[in-house]
PDB file of C-alpha atoms in Angstrom:
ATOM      1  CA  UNK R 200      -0.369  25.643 -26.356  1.00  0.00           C
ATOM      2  CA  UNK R 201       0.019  22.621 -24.277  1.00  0.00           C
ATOM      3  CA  UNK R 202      -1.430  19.255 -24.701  1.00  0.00           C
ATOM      4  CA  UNK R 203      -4.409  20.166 -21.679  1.00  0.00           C
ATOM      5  CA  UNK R 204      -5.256  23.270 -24.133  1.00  0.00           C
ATOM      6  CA  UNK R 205      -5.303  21.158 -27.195  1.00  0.00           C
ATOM      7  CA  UNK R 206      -7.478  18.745 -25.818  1.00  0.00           C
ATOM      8  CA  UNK R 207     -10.215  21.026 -24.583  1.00  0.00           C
ATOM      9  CA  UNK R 208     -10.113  23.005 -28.075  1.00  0.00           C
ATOM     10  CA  UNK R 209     -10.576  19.628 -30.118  1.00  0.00           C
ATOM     11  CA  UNK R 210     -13.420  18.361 -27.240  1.00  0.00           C
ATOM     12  CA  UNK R 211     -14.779  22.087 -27.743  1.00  0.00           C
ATOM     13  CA  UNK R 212     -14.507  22.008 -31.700  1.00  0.00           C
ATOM     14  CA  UNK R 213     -16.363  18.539 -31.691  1.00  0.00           C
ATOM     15  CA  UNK R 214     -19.040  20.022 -29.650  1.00  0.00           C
ATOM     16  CA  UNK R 215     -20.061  22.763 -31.983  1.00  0.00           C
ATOM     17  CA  UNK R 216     -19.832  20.494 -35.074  1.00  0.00           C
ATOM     18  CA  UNK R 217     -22.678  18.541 -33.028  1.00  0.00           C
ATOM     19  CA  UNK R 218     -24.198  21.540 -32.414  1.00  0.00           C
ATOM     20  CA  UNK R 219     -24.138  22.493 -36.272  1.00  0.00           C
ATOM     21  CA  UNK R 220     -25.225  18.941 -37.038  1.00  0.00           C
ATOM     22  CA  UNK R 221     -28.144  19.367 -34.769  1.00  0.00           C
ATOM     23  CA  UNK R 222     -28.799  22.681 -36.496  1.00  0.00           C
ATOM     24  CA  UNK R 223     -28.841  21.056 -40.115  1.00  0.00           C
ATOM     25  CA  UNK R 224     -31.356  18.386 -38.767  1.00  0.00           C
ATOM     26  CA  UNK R 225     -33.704  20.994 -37.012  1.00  0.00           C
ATOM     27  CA  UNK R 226     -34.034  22.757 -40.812  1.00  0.00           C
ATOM     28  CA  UNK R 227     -34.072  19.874 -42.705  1.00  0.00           C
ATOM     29  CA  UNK R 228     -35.438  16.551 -41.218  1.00  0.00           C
ATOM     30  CA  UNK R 229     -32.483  15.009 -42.384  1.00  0.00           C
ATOM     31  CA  UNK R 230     -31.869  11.846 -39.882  1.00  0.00           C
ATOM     32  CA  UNK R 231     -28.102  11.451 -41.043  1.00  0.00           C
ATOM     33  CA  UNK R 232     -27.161  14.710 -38.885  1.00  0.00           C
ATOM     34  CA  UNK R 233     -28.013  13.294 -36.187  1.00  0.00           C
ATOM     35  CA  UNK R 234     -26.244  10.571 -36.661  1.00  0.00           C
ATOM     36  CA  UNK R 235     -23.123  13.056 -37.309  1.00  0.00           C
ATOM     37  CA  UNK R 236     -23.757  14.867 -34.146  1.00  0.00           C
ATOM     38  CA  UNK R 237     -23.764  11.728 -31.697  1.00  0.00           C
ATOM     39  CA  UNK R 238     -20.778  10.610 -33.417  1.00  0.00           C
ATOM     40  CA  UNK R 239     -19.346  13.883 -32.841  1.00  0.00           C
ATOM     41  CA  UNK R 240     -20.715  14.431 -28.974  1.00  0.00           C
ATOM     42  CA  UNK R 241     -19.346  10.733 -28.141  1.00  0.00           C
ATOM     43  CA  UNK R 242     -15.593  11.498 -29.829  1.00  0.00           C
ATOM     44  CA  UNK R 243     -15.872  14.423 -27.458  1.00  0.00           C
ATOM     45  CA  UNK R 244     -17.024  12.340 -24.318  1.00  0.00           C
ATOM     46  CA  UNK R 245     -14.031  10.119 -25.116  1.00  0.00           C
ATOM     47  CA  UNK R 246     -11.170  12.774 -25.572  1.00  0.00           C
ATOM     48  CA  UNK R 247     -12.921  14.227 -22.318  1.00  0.00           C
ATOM     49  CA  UNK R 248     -12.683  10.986 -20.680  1.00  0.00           C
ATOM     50  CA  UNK R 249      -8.948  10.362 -21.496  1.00  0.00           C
ATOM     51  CA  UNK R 250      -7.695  14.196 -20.940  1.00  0.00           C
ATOM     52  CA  UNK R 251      -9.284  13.272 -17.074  1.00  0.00           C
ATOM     53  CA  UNK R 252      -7.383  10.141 -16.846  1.00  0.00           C
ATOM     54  CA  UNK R 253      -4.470  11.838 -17.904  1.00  0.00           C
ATOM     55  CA  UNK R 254      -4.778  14.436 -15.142  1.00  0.00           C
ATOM     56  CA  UNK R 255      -5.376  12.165 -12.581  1.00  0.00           C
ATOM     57  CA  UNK R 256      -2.198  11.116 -10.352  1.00  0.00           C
ATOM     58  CA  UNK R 257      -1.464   8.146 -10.886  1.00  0.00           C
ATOM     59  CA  UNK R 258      -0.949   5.719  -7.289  1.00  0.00           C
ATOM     60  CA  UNK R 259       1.431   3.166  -7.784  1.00  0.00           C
ATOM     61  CA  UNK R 260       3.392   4.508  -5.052  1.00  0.00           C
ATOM     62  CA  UNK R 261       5.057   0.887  -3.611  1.00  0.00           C
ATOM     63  CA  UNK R 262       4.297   0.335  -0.284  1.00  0.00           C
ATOM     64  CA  UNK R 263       6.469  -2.335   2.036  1.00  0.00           C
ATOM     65  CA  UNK R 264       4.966  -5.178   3.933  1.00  0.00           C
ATOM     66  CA  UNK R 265       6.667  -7.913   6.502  1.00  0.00           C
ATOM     67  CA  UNK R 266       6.257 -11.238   7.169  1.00  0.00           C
ATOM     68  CA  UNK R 267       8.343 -14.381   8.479  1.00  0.00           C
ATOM     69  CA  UNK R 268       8.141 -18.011   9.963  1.00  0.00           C
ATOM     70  CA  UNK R 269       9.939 -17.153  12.452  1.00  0.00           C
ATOM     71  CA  UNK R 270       7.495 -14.350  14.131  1.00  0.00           C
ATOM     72  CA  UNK R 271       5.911 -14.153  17.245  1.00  0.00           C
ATOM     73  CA  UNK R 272       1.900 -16.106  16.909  1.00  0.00           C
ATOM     74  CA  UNK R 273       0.549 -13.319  18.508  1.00  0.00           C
ATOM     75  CA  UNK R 274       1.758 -10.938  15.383  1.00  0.00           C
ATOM     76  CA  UNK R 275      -0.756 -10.303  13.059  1.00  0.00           C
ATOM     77  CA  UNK R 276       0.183  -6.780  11.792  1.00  0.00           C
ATOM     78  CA  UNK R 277      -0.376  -6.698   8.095  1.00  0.00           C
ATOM     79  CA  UNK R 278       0.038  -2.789   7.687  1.00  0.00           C
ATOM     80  CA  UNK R 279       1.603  -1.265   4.970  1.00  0.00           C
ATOM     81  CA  UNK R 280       4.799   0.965   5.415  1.00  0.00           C
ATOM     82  CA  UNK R 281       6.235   3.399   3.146  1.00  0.00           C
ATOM     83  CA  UNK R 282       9.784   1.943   3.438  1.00  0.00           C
ATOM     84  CA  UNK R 283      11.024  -1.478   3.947  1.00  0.00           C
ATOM     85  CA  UNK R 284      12.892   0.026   7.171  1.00  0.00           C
ATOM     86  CA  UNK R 285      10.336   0.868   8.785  1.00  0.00           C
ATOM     87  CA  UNK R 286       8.122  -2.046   8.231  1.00  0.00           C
ATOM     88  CA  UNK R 287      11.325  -3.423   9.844  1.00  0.00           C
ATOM     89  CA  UNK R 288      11.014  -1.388  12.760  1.00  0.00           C
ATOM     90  CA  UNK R 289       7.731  -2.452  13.198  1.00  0.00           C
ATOM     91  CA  UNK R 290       8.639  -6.107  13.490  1.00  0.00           C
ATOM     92  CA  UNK R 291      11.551  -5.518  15.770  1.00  0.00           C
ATOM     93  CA  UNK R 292      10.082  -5.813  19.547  1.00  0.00           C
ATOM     94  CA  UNK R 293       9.083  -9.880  18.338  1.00  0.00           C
ATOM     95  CA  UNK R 294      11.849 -10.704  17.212  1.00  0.00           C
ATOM     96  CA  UNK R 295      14.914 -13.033  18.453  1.00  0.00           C
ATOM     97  CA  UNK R 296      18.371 -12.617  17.031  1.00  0.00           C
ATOM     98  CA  UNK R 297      18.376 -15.572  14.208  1.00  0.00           C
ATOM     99  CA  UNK R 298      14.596 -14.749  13.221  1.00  0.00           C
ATOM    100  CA  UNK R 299      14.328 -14.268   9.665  1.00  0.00           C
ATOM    101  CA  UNK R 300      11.964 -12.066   8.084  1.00  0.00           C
ATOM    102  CA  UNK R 301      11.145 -11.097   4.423  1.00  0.00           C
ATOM    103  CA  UNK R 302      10.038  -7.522   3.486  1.00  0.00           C
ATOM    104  CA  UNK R 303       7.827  -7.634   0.777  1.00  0.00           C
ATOM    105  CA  UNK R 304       6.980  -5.038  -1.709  1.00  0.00           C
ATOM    106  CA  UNK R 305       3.200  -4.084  -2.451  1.00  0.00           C
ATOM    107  CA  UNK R 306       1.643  -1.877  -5.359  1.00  0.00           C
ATOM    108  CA  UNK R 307      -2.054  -0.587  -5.665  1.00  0.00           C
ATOM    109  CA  UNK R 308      -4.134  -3.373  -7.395  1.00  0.00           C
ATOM    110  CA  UNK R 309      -5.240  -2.082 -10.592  1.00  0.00           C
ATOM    111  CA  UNK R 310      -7.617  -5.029 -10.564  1.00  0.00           C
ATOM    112  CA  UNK R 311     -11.290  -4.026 -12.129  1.00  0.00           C
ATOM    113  CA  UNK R 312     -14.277  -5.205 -12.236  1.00  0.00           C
ATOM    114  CA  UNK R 313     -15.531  -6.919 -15.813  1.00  0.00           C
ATOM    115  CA  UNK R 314     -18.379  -8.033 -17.170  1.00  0.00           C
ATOM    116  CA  UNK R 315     -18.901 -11.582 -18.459  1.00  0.00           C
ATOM    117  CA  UNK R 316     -20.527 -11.656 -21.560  1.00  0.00           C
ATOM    118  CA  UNK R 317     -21.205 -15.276 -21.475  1.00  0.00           C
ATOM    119  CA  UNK R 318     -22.674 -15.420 -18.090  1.00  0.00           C
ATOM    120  CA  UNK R 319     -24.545 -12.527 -19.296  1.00  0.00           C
ATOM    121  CA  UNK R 320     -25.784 -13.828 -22.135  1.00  0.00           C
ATOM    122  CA  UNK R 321     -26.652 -17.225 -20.158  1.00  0.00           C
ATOM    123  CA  UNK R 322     -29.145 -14.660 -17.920  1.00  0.00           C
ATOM    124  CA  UNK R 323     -30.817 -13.272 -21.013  1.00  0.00           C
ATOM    125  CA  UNK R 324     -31.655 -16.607 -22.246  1.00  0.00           C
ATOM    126  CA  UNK R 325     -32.801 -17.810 -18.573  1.00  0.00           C
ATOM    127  CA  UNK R 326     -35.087 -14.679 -18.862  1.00  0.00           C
ATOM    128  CA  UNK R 327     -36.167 -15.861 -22.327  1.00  0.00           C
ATOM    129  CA  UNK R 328     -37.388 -19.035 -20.918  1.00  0.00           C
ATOM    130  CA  UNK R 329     -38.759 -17.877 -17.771  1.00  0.00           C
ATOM    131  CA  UNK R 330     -41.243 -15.523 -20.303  1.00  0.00           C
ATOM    132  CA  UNK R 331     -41.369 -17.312 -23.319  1.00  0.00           C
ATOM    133  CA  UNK R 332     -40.781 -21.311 -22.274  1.00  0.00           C
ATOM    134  CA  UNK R 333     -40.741 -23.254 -25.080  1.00  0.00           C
ATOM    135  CA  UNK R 334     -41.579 -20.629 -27.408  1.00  0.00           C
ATOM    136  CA  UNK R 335     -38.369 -18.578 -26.697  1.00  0.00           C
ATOM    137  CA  UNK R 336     -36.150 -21.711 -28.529  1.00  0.00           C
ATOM    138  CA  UNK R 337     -35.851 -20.599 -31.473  1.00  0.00           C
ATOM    139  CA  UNK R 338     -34.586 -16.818 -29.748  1.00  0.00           C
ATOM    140  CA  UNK R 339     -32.429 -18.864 -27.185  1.00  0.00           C
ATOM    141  CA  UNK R 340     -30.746 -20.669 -30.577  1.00  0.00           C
ATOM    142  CA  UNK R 341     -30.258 -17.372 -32.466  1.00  0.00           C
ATOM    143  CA  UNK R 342     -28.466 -15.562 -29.365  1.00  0.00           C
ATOM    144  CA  UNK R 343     -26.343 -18.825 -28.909  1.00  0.00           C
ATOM    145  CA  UNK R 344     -25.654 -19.457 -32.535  1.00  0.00           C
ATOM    146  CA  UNK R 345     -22.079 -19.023 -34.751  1.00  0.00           C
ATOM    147  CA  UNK R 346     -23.397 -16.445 -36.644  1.00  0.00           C
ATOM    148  CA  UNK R 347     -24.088 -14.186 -33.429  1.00  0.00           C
ATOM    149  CA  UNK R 348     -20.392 -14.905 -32.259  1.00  0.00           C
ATOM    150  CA  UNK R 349     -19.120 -11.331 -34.023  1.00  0.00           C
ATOM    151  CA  UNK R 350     -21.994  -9.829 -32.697  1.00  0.00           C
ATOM    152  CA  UNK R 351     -21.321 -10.831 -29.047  1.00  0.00           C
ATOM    153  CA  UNK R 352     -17.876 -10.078 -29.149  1.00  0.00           C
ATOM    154  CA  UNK R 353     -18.717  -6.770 -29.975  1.00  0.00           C
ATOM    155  CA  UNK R 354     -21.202  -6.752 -27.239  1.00  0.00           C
ATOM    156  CA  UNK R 355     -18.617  -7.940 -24.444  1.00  0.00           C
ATOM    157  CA  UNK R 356     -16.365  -5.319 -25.963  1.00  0.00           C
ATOM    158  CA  UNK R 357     -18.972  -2.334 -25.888  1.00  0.00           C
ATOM    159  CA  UNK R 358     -20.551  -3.515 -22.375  1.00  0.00           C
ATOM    160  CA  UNK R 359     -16.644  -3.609 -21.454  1.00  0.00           C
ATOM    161  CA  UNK R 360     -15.831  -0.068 -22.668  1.00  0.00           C
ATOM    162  CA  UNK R 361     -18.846   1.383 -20.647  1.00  0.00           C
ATOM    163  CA  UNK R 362     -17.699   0.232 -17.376  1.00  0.00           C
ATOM    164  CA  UNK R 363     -14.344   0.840 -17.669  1.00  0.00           C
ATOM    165  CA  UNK R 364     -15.691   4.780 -18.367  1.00  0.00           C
ATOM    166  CA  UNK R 365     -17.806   4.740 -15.350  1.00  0.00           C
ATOM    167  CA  UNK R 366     -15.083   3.308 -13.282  1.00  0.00           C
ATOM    168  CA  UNK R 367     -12.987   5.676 -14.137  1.00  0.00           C
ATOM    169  CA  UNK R 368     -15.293   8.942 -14.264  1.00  0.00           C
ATOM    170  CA  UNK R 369     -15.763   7.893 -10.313  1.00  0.00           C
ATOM    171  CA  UNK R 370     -12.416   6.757  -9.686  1.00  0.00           C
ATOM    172  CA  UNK R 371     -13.320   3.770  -8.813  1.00  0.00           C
ATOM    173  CA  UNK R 372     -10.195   1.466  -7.791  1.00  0.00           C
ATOM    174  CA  UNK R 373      -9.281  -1.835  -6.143  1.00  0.00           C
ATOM    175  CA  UNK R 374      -7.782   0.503  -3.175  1.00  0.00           C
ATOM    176  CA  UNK R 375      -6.295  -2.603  -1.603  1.00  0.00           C
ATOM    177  CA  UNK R 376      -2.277  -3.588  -2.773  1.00  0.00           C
ATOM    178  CA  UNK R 377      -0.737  -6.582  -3.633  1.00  0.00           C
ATOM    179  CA  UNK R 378       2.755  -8.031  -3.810  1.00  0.00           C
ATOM    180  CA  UNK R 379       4.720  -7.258  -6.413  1.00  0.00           C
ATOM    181  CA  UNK R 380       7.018 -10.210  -6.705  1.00  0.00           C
ATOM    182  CA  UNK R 381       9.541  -8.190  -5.251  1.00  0.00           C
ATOM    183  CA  UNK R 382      10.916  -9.153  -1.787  1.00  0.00           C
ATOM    184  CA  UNK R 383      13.850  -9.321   0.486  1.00  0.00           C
ATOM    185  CA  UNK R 384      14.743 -11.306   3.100  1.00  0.00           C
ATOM    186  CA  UNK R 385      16.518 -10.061   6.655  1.00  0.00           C
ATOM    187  CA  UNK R 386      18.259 -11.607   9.353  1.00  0.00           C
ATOM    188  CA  UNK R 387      17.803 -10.203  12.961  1.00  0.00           C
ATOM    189  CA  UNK R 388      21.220 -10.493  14.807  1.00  0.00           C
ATOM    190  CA  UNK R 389      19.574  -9.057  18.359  1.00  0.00           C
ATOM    191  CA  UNK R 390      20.218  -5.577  17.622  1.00  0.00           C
ATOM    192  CA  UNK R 391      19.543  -5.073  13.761  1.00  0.00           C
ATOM    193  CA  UNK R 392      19.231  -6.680  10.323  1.00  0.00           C
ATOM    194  CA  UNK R 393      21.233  -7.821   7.902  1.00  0.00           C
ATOM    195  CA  UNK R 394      20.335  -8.020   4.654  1.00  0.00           C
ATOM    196  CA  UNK R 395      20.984 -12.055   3.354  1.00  0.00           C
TER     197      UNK R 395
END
């Protein structure tokens, strides 16, 4: 059994012990099995969610970039290229032996969205007052109090979690790249380039 088959027989196993949970609570009232079956259903939803990031291909396939002081104003390609030779190519027809131009290498942002908890929790207590007004103090002082600090931690942490889900159940990405630190620089003697 691989690790694909293993997954889906533990997601499958923690769906019928929901199931059975749901069962137990249908015959006896009991509010503790349902408890047991969303804690069940969600361990599911999670190994779900991570056997589906697992599957899906990952794209940090480097892509190659060129720029240089020494270019042409009228050059404003900022494609991307699969290899730094061709992104070299690409350059070529604006360039004078001596130019010097740097290839630069770019990977897929994996930059995603977060959300702010204490921005967030600023809004909520705008709300407050915009409902409340002076009555929604001591509410206002509770939310923004020491004791509530564990609480919203947990909060920005949860909130956190969620999105990161939904981003990736819709593969939702960056889809732009960014340099990777890497780059080298070329010299164009007239006919090709020499790597300084």
């Amino acid at each position: 059994m691989n690790n694909k088959e293993a997954s889906i027989n533990k997601v499958d196993e923690l769906v019928n012990r929901a199931q059975l949970a749901i069962n137990d609570w249908q015959c006896s009232g009991d509010g503790d099995y349902v408890h047991k079956a969303y804690a069940n259903l969600q361990q599911a939803a999670i190994r779900l969610t991570l056997s589906h990031q697992a599957a899906k291909p990952k794209q940090s396939e480097l892509m190659y970039s060129v720029i240089g002081d020494t270019l042409a104003a009228d050059y404003e390609n900022l494609d991307l290229y699969d290899t730094p030779e061709e992104a070299l190519q690409e350059v070529e027809d604006f360039l004078k032996a001596g130019d010097i131009v740097t290839v630069l290498e770019m990977a897929e942002s994996d930059w995603q969205p977060y959300i702010d908890i204490d921005g967030l929790i600023e809004n909520f207590q705008d709300q407050a007052v915009a409902e409340g007004g002076d009555a929604s103090e001591p509410w206002n002082d509770f939310i923004a109090s020491e004791g509530m600090t564990a609480g919203i931690d947990e909060l920005d942490k949860a909130l956190n979690t969620v999105l990161k889900r939904w981003l990736d159940k819709y593969r939702v990405t960056a889809g732009w790249y960014q340099e990777t630190g890497k780059k080298c620089r070329y010299s164009y003697d007239g006919i090709g380039f020499i790597r300084l």
